[in-house]
């Protein structure tokens, strides 16, 4: 049994190995297929335009975009100008099963971590539906995930997220600082190149 964060902020649920290996494989296959017409791209930091470490894309009617102008949700891919691809049925079912929210997710952010990439400590604050949880699915290589509190300088605790793990960020945890400090690219062969895919399901507009 892997260790996990216990001094828990309210609303945080860790569901280790929610998806068995066969389902993980099917989900990665489905996502890779959608990426062919809905490619990963590299966003940038607002204001500075500094490139993000992690490439991303989105699925669903809305997608989260970060560029020199700021953070926002928009209905089209910033490179292709086309609508984002569809959210896989498996993920819509997951949301129904764990979100306890009366409306479907509108965005699924696809974060693609290659060896050496990380995601700095941040909060997710660009959604109007502040009452909806974020539901995260990890696929491929293990990651060192860090969860803090409501202030940037709140104490943090770290845990590993492995392939198939699901995390539900509801309640107070939804507003907590969090980030990914590193990945272990040799820990899985599921994602090409030893990468890690993190899928986060989000409700953007109020139901
Ligand atoms: C805690 N993703 O996409 S998943 C993100 O592994 C993001 O790619 C990380 O942070 C990743 O914004 C972490 C777990 C997670 C997702 C959303 C959260 C934790 C969260 C929102 C609020 C608090
Ligand atoms: Fe986040």
PDB file of C-alpha atoms and ligand atoms in Angstrom:
ATOM      1  CA  UNK A   1       0.000   0.000   0.000  1.00  0.00           C
ATOM      2  CA  UNK A   2       1.476   3.323  -1.038  1.00  0.00           C
ATOM      3  CA  UNK A   3       1.655   6.122   1.478  1.00  0.00           C
ATOM      4  CA  UNK A   4      -0.663   9.032   0.880  1.00  0.00           C
ATOM      5  CA  UNK A   5      -1.394  12.445   2.288  1.00  0.00           C
ATOM      6  CA  UNK A   6      -3.311  12.082   5.558  1.00  0.00           C
ATOM      7  CA  UNK A   7      -3.213  15.551   7.167  1.00  0.00           C
ATOM      8  CA  UNK A   8      -5.885  16.072   4.615  1.00  0.00           C
ATOM      9  CA  UNK A   9      -7.496  19.204   3.521  1.00  0.00           C
ATOM     10  CA  UNK A  10     -11.258  18.699   3.343  1.00  0.00           C
ATOM     11  CA  UNK A  11     -12.621  17.419   0.044  1.00  0.00           C
ATOM     12  CA  UNK A  12      -9.493  15.615  -1.178  1.00  0.00           C
ATOM     13  CA  UNK A  13     -10.132  12.008  -2.244  1.00  0.00           C
ATOM     14  CA  UNK A  14      -7.396   9.691  -3.434  1.00  0.00           C
ATOM     15  CA  UNK A  15      -8.604   6.631  -5.373  1.00  0.00           C
ATOM     16  CA  UNK A  16      -5.442   4.569  -6.043  1.00  0.00           C
ATOM     17  CA  UNK A  17      -5.509   2.231  -9.059  1.00  0.00           C
ATOM     18  CA  UNK A  18      -9.080   3.219  -9.886  1.00  0.00           C
ATOM     19  CA  UNK A  19      -8.450   2.126 -13.466  1.00  0.00           C
ATOM     20  CA  UNK A  20      -6.974  -1.371 -13.910  1.00  0.00           C
ATOM     21  CA  UNK A  21      -4.114  -1.828 -16.426  1.00  0.00           C
ATOM     22  CA  UNK A  22      -6.365  -2.850 -19.334  1.00  0.00           C
ATOM     23  CA  UNK A  23      -8.531   0.250 -18.896  1.00  0.00           C
ATOM     24  CA  UNK A  24      -5.435   2.461 -18.622  1.00  0.00           C
ATOM     25  CA  UNK A  25      -4.149   1.042 -21.876  1.00  0.00           C
ATOM     26  CA  UNK A  26      -7.450   1.573 -23.653  1.00  0.00           C
ATOM     27  CA  UNK A  27      -7.664   5.152 -22.370  1.00  0.00           C
ATOM     28  CA  UNK A  28      -4.114   5.999 -23.493  1.00  0.00           C
ATOM     29  CA  UNK A  29      -4.906   4.515 -26.921  1.00  0.00           C
ATOM     30  CA  UNK A  30      -8.037   6.591 -27.195  1.00  0.00           C
ATOM     31  CA  UNK A  31      -6.273   9.800 -26.121  1.00  0.00           C
ATOM     32  CA  UNK A  32      -3.366   9.197 -28.539  1.00  0.00           C
ATOM     33  CA  UNK A  33      -5.887   8.760 -31.347  1.00  0.00           C
ATOM     34  CA  UNK A  34      -7.599  12.062 -30.536  1.00  0.00           C
ATOM     35  CA  UNK A  35      -4.224  13.852 -30.304  1.00  0.00           C
ATOM     36  CA  UNK A  36      -3.632  13.171 -34.003  1.00  0.00           C
ATOM     37  CA  UNK A  37      -6.156  15.838 -34.959  1.00  0.00           C
ATOM     38  CA  UNK A  38      -6.046  17.742 -31.664  1.00  0.00           C
ATOM     39  CA  UNK A  39      -2.286  18.085 -31.137  1.00  0.00           C
ATOM     40  CA  UNK A  40      -0.285  18.861 -28.041  1.00  0.00           C
ATOM     41  CA  UNK A  41       1.177  22.343 -28.114  1.00  0.00           C
ATOM     42  CA  UNK A  42       3.305  24.416 -25.786  1.00  0.00           C
ATOM     43  CA  UNK A  43       1.533  27.230 -23.955  1.00  0.00           C
ATOM     44  CA  UNK A  44       3.265  30.189 -22.403  1.00  0.00           C
ATOM     45  CA  UNK A  45       3.166  32.118 -19.146  1.00  0.00           C
ATOM     46  CA  UNK A  46       0.971  35.190 -19.064  1.00  0.00           C
ATOM     47  CA  UNK A  47       2.850  38.513 -19.238  1.00  0.00           C
ATOM     48  CA  UNK A  48       6.361  37.034 -19.691  1.00  0.00           C
ATOM     49  CA  UNK A  49       5.551  34.625 -22.520  1.00  0.00           C
ATOM     50  CA  UNK A  50       7.962  32.102 -20.996  1.00  0.00           C
ATOM     51  CA  UNK A  51       7.193  28.649 -22.460  1.00  0.00           C
ATOM     52  CA  UNK A  52       5.489  26.130 -20.162  1.00  0.00           C
ATOM     53  CA  UNK A  53       7.479  23.030 -19.216  1.00  0.00           C
ATOM     54  CA  UNK A  54       4.543  20.724 -19.904  1.00  0.00           C
ATOM     55  CA  UNK A  55       2.819  20.536 -23.289  1.00  0.00           C
ATOM     56  CA  UNK A  56      -0.948  20.285 -23.252  1.00  0.00           C
ATOM     57  CA  UNK A  57      -4.165  20.175 -25.207  1.00  0.00           C
ATOM     58  CA  UNK A  58      -7.836  19.800 -24.262  1.00  0.00           C
ATOM     59  CA  UNK A  59     -10.900  17.679 -24.923  1.00  0.00           C
ATOM     60  CA  UNK A  60     -14.491  18.824 -24.613  1.00  0.00           C
ATOM     61  CA  UNK A  61     -16.549  21.916 -25.507  1.00  0.00           C
ATOM     62  CA  UNK A  62     -14.093  24.195 -23.674  1.00  0.00           C
ATOM     63  CA  UNK A  63     -10.340  24.090 -23.176  1.00  0.00           C
ATOM     64  CA  UNK A  64      -7.934  25.837 -20.841  1.00  0.00           C
ATOM     65  CA  UNK A  65      -5.363  27.999 -22.621  1.00  0.00           C
ATOM     66  CA  UNK A  66      -2.367  29.915 -21.255  1.00  0.00           C
ATOM     67  CA  UNK A  67      -0.522  32.454 -23.375  1.00  0.00           C
ATOM     68  CA  UNK A  68       1.115  35.848 -23.035  1.00  0.00           C
ATOM     69  CA  UNK A  69      -2.337  37.476 -22.770  1.00  0.00           C
ATOM     70  CA  UNK A  70      -3.445  35.375 -19.808  1.00  0.00           C
ATOM     71  CA  UNK A  71      -5.349  32.253 -18.765  1.00  0.00           C
ATOM     72  CA  UNK A  72      -8.794  31.494 -20.166  1.00  0.00           C
ATOM     73  CA  UNK A  73     -11.188  28.817 -21.402  1.00  0.00           C
ATOM     74  CA  UNK A  74     -12.037  28.845 -25.097  1.00  0.00           C
ATOM     75  CA  UNK A  75     -13.942  26.568 -27.512  1.00  0.00           C
ATOM     76  CA  UNK A  76     -11.179  26.175 -30.107  1.00  0.00           C
ATOM     77  CA  UNK A  77      -7.622  24.831 -30.256  1.00  0.00           C
ATOM     78  CA  UNK A  78      -5.217  27.805 -30.422  1.00  0.00           C
ATOM     79  CA  UNK A  79      -3.060  26.235 -33.160  1.00  0.00           C
ATOM     80  CA  UNK A  80      -5.555  24.458 -35.412  1.00  0.00           C
ATOM     81  CA  UNK A  81      -8.456  26.854 -34.841  1.00  0.00           C
ATOM     82  CA  UNK A  82     -10.757  23.800 -34.734  1.00  0.00           C
ATOM     83  CA  UNK A  83     -13.047  22.638 -31.927  1.00  0.00           C
ATOM     84  CA  UNK A  84     -11.305  20.503 -29.298  1.00  0.00           C
ATOM     85  CA  UNK A  85     -11.718  16.712 -29.582  1.00  0.00           C
ATOM     86  CA  UNK A  86     -14.355  14.771 -27.623  1.00  0.00           C
ATOM     87  CA  UNK A  87     -14.053  13.728 -23.976  1.00  0.00           C
ATOM     88  CA  UNK A  88     -13.841   9.893 -23.948  1.00  0.00           C
ATOM     89  CA  UNK A  89     -16.926   8.080 -22.649  1.00  0.00           C
ATOM     90  CA  UNK A  90     -14.856   6.416 -19.891  1.00  0.00           C
ATOM     91  CA  UNK A  91     -14.057   9.844 -18.456  1.00  0.00           C
ATOM     92  CA  UNK A  92     -17.665  11.076 -18.624  1.00  0.00           C
ATOM     93  CA  UNK A  93     -18.629   7.935 -16.697  1.00  0.00           C
ATOM     94  CA  UNK A  94     -15.848   8.562 -14.168  1.00  0.00           C
ATOM     95  CA  UNK A  95     -17.162  12.098 -13.595  1.00  0.00           C
ATOM     96  CA  UNK A  96     -20.679  10.732 -13.043  1.00  0.00           C
ATOM     97  CA  UNK A  97     -19.365   8.183 -10.589  1.00  0.00           C
ATOM     98  CA  UNK A  98     -17.124  10.399  -8.449  1.00  0.00           C
ATOM     99  CA  UNK A  99     -17.896  14.106  -8.919  1.00  0.00           C
ATOM    100  CA  UNK A 100     -21.258  14.331  -7.112  1.00  0.00           C
ATOM    101  CA  UNK A 101     -21.972  17.239  -9.483  1.00  0.00           C
ATOM    102  CA  UNK A 102     -25.284  17.556 -11.364  1.00  0.00           C
ATOM    103  CA  UNK A 103     -23.830  18.527 -14.762  1.00  0.00           C
ATOM    104  CA  UNK A 104     -21.153  17.021 -17.026  1.00  0.00           C
ATOM    105  CA  UNK A 105     -17.560  18.273 -17.269  1.00  0.00           C
ATOM    106  CA  UNK A 106     -16.905  20.852 -20.001  1.00  0.00           C
ATOM    107  CA  UNK A 107     -13.134  20.605 -20.238  1.00  0.00           C
ATOM    108  CA  UNK A 108     -10.579  17.849 -19.992  1.00  0.00           C
ATOM    109  CA  UNK A 109      -7.086  19.316 -19.840  1.00  0.00           C
ATOM    110  CA  UNK A 110      -4.466  16.897 -21.171  1.00  0.00           C
ATOM    111  CA  UNK A 111      -1.062  17.543 -19.595  1.00  0.00           C
ATOM    112  CA  UNK A 112       1.834  15.643 -21.170  1.00  0.00           C
ATOM    113  CA  UNK A 113       4.926  15.290 -18.972  1.00  0.00           C
ATOM    114  CA  UNK A 114       8.184  14.270 -20.595  1.00  0.00           C
ATOM    115  CA  UNK A 115      11.332  13.435 -18.608  1.00  0.00           C
ATOM    116  CA  UNK A 116      12.499  16.538 -16.770  1.00  0.00           C
ATOM    117  CA  UNK A 117       9.227  18.448 -16.906  1.00  0.00           C
ATOM    118  CA  UNK A 118       7.355  19.803 -13.919  1.00  0.00           C
ATOM    119  CA  UNK A 119       4.427  21.993 -12.973  1.00  0.00           C
ATOM    120  CA  UNK A 120       5.024  24.773 -10.460  1.00  0.00           C
ATOM    121  CA  UNK A 121       2.849  25.352  -7.411  1.00  0.00           C
ATOM    122  CA  UNK A 122      -0.409  27.033  -8.493  1.00  0.00           C
ATOM    123  CA  UNK A 123      -4.135  27.182  -7.876  1.00  0.00           C
ATOM    124  CA  UNK A 124      -6.825  26.457 -10.464  1.00  0.00           C
ATOM    125  CA  UNK A 125      -8.987  29.573 -10.390  1.00  0.00           C
ATOM    126  CA  UNK A 126     -10.146  30.138 -13.987  1.00  0.00           C
ATOM    127  CA  UNK A 127     -13.433  28.218 -13.661  1.00  0.00           C
ATOM    128  CA  UNK A 128     -16.718  29.944 -12.750  1.00  0.00           C
ATOM    129  CA  UNK A 129     -18.141  26.703 -11.329  1.00  0.00           C
ATOM    130  CA  UNK A 130     -16.269  27.017  -8.029  1.00  0.00           C
ATOM    131  CA  UNK A 131     -18.591  24.420  -6.474  1.00  0.00           C
ATOM    132  CA  UNK A 132     -17.570  21.650  -8.882  1.00  0.00           C
ATOM    133  CA  UNK A 133     -14.613  19.402  -8.118  1.00  0.00           C
ATOM    134  CA  UNK A 134     -11.666  18.776 -10.410  1.00  0.00           C
ATOM    135  CA  UNK A 135     -11.181  15.083 -11.183  1.00  0.00           C
ATOM    136  CA  UNK A 136      -7.653  13.970 -12.134  1.00  0.00           C
ATOM    137  CA  UNK A 137      -6.525  10.759 -13.858  1.00  0.00           C
ATOM    138  CA  UNK A 138      -2.832   9.813 -13.986  1.00  0.00           C
ATOM    139  CA  UNK A 139      -1.497   7.580 -16.770  1.00  0.00           C
ATOM    140  CA  UNK A 140       2.039   6.348 -17.419  1.00  0.00           C
ATOM    141  CA  UNK A 141       5.058   7.291 -15.375  1.00  0.00           C
ATOM    142  CA  UNK A 142       4.829   8.059 -11.675  1.00  0.00           C
ATOM    143  CA  UNK A 143       4.863  11.657 -10.506  1.00  0.00           C
ATOM    144  CA  UNK A 144       5.699  13.425  -7.284  1.00  0.00           C
ATOM    145  CA  UNK A 145       2.586  15.461  -6.560  1.00  0.00           C
ATOM    146  CA  UNK A 146       2.611  18.222  -3.951  1.00  0.00           C
ATOM    147  CA  UNK A 147      -0.482  19.534  -2.209  1.00  0.00           C
ATOM    148  CA  UNK A 148      -0.464  22.636  -0.051  1.00  0.00           C
ATOM    149  CA  UNK A 149      -3.159  24.790   1.473  1.00  0.00           C
ATOM    150  CA  UNK A 150      -5.080  27.928   0.669  1.00  0.00           C
ATOM    151  CA  UNK A 151      -2.033  30.235   0.804  1.00  0.00           C
ATOM    152  CA  UNK A 152       1.092  29.964  -1.292  1.00  0.00           C
ATOM    153  CA  UNK A 153       3.187  29.626   1.869  1.00  0.00           C
ATOM    154  CA  UNK A 154       0.916  27.035   3.564  1.00  0.00           C
ATOM    155  CA  UNK A 155       2.696  23.801   4.523  1.00  0.00           C
ATOM    156  CA  UNK A 156       2.696  21.174   1.779  1.00  0.00           C
ATOM    157  CA  UNK A 157       2.815  17.397   1.675  1.00  0.00           C
ATOM    158  CA  UNK A 158       3.909  15.178  -1.182  1.00  0.00           C
ATOM    159  CA  UNK A 159       2.688  11.890  -2.566  1.00  0.00           C
ATOM    160  CA  UNK A 160       3.325   9.779  -5.609  1.00  0.00           C
ATOM    161  CA  UNK A 161       0.670   9.488  -8.267  1.00  0.00           C
ATOM    162  CA  UNK A 162       0.863   6.309 -10.337  1.00  0.00           C
ATOM    163  CA  UNK A 163      -0.827   5.109 -13.506  1.00  0.00           C
ATOM    164  CA  UNK A 164      -4.530   4.506 -13.002  1.00  0.00           C
ATOM    165  CA  UNK A 165      -4.807   6.670  -9.895  1.00  0.00           C
ATOM    166  CA  UNK A 166      -7.715   9.095  -9.653  1.00  0.00           C
ATOM    167  CA  UNK A 167      -7.800  12.159  -7.411  1.00  0.00           C
ATOM    168  CA  UNK A 168     -10.969  14.112  -6.688  1.00  0.00           C
ATOM    169  CA  UNK A 169     -10.410  17.690  -5.593  1.00  0.00           C
ATOM    170  CA  UNK A 170     -13.614  18.928  -4.057  1.00  0.00           C
ATOM    171  CA  UNK A 171     -14.531  21.170  -1.149  1.00  0.00           C
ATOM    172  CA  UNK A 172     -11.678  23.191   0.299  1.00  0.00           C
ATOM    173  CA  UNK A 173      -9.048  21.132  -1.562  1.00  0.00           C
ATOM    174  CA  UNK A 174     -10.365  22.602  -4.825  1.00  0.00           C
ATOM    175  CA  UNK A 175      -8.799  25.946  -3.836  1.00  0.00           C
ATOM    176  CA  UNK A 176      -5.511  24.512  -2.587  1.00  0.00           C
ATOM    177  CA  UNK A 177      -2.068  25.162  -4.051  1.00  0.00           C
ATOM    178  CA  UNK A 178      -0.615  22.148  -5.825  1.00  0.00           C
ATOM    179  CA  UNK A 179       2.035  21.155  -8.337  1.00  0.00           C
ATOM    180  CA  UNK A 180       4.135  18.353  -9.798  1.00  0.00           C
ATOM    181  CA  UNK A 181       7.799  18.386  -8.742  1.00  0.00           C
ATOM    182  CA  UNK A 182       9.090  15.573 -10.932  1.00  0.00           C
ATOM    183  CA  UNK A 183       8.268  12.429 -12.823  1.00  0.00           C
ATOM    184  CA  UNK A 184      10.104   9.090 -12.950  1.00  0.00           C
ATOM    185  CA  UNK A 185      10.268   8.378 -16.700  1.00  0.00           C
ATOM    186  CA  UNK A 186      11.480   4.785 -16.207  1.00  0.00           C
ATOM    187  CA  UNK A 187       8.562   3.801 -13.989  1.00  0.00           C
ATOM    188  CA  UNK A 188       6.130   2.899 -16.787  1.00  0.00           C
ATOM    189  CA  UNK A 189       6.076   2.023 -20.483  1.00  0.00           C
ATOM    190  CA  UNK A 190       2.402   2.835 -20.962  1.00  0.00           C
ATOM    191  CA  UNK A 191       2.928   6.274 -22.486  1.00  0.00           C
ATOM    192  CA  UNK A 192       5.336   6.529 -25.446  1.00  0.00           C
ATOM    193  CA  UNK A 193       8.766   7.824 -24.397  1.00  0.00           C
ATOM    194  CA  UNK A 194       8.196   6.999 -20.716  1.00  0.00           C
ATOM    195  CA  UNK A 195       5.989  10.042 -20.376  1.00  0.00           C
ATOM    196  CA  UNK A 196       3.105  10.799 -18.095  1.00  0.00           C
ATOM    197  CA  UNK A 197      -0.345  11.961 -19.114  1.00  0.00           C
ATOM    198  CA  UNK A 198      -2.560  13.718 -16.610  1.00  0.00           C
ATOM    199  CA  UNK A 199      -6.189  14.272 -17.512  1.00  0.00           C
ATOM    200  CA  UNK A 200      -8.177  16.755 -15.446  1.00  0.00           C
ATOM    201  CA  UNK A 201     -11.934  16.979 -15.837  1.00  0.00           C
ATOM    202  CA  UNK A 202     -13.413  20.380 -15.083  1.00  0.00           C
ATOM    203  CA  UNK A 203     -16.755  22.082 -14.982  1.00  0.00           C
ATOM    204  CA  UNK A 204     -16.188  25.645 -16.192  1.00  0.00           C
ATOM    205  CA  UNK A 205     -19.588  27.347 -16.267  1.00  0.00           C
ATOM    206  CA  UNK A 206     -22.140  27.172 -13.461  1.00  0.00           C
ATOM    207  CA  UNK A 207     -24.665  24.377 -13.954  1.00  0.00           C
TER     208      UNK A 207
HETATM  209  C1  LIG B   1      -5.624  20.348  -6.427  1.00  0.00           C
HETATM  210  N1  LIG B   1      -2.411  19.028 -12.862  1.00  0.00           N
HETATM  211  O1  LIG B   1      -3.888  20.498 -14.556  1.00  0.00           O
HETATM  212  S1  LIG B   1      -3.418  16.628 -10.969  1.00  0.00           S
HETATM  213  C2  LIG B   1      -3.645  20.997 -13.454  1.00  0.00           C
HETATM  214  O2  LIG B   1      -0.604  16.102 -12.467  1.00  0.00           O
HETATM  215  C3  LIG B   1      -2.806  20.248 -12.497  1.00  0.00           C
HETATM  216  O3  LIG B   1      -0.942  17.367 -14.175  1.00  0.00           O
HETATM  217  C4  LIG B   1      -1.490  18.243 -12.087  1.00  0.00           C
HETATM  218  O4  LIG B   1      -2.530  20.739 -11.459  1.00  0.00           O
HETATM  219  C5  LIG B   1      -0.981  17.141 -12.962  1.00  0.00           C
HETATM  220  O5  LIG B   1      -4.078  22.093 -13.084  1.00  0.00           O
HETATM  221  C6  LIG B   1      -2.087  17.745 -10.818  1.00  0.00           C
HETATM  222  C7  LIG B   1      -4.210  16.791  -9.413  1.00  0.00           C
HETATM  223  C8  LIG B   1      -4.903  18.094  -9.196  1.00  0.00           C
HETATM  224  C9  LIG B   1      -5.620  18.691 -10.194  1.00  0.00           C
HETATM  225  C10 LIG B   1      -6.338  19.836  -9.958  1.00  0.00           C
HETATM  226  C11 LIG B   1      -6.347  20.407  -8.699  1.00  0.00           C
HETATM  227  C12 LIG B   1      -4.869  18.655  -7.959  1.00  0.00           C
HETATM  228  C13 LIG B   1      -5.598  19.814  -7.685  1.00  0.00           C
HETATM  229  C14 LIG B   1      -7.119  21.540  -8.417  1.00  0.00           C
HETATM  230  C15 LIG B   1      -7.143  22.044  -7.149  1.00  0.00           C
HETATM  231  C16 LIG B   1      -6.375  21.463  -6.148  1.00  0.00           C
HETATM  232 FE1  LIG B   2      -3.781  22.526 -11.190  1.00  0.00          FE
END
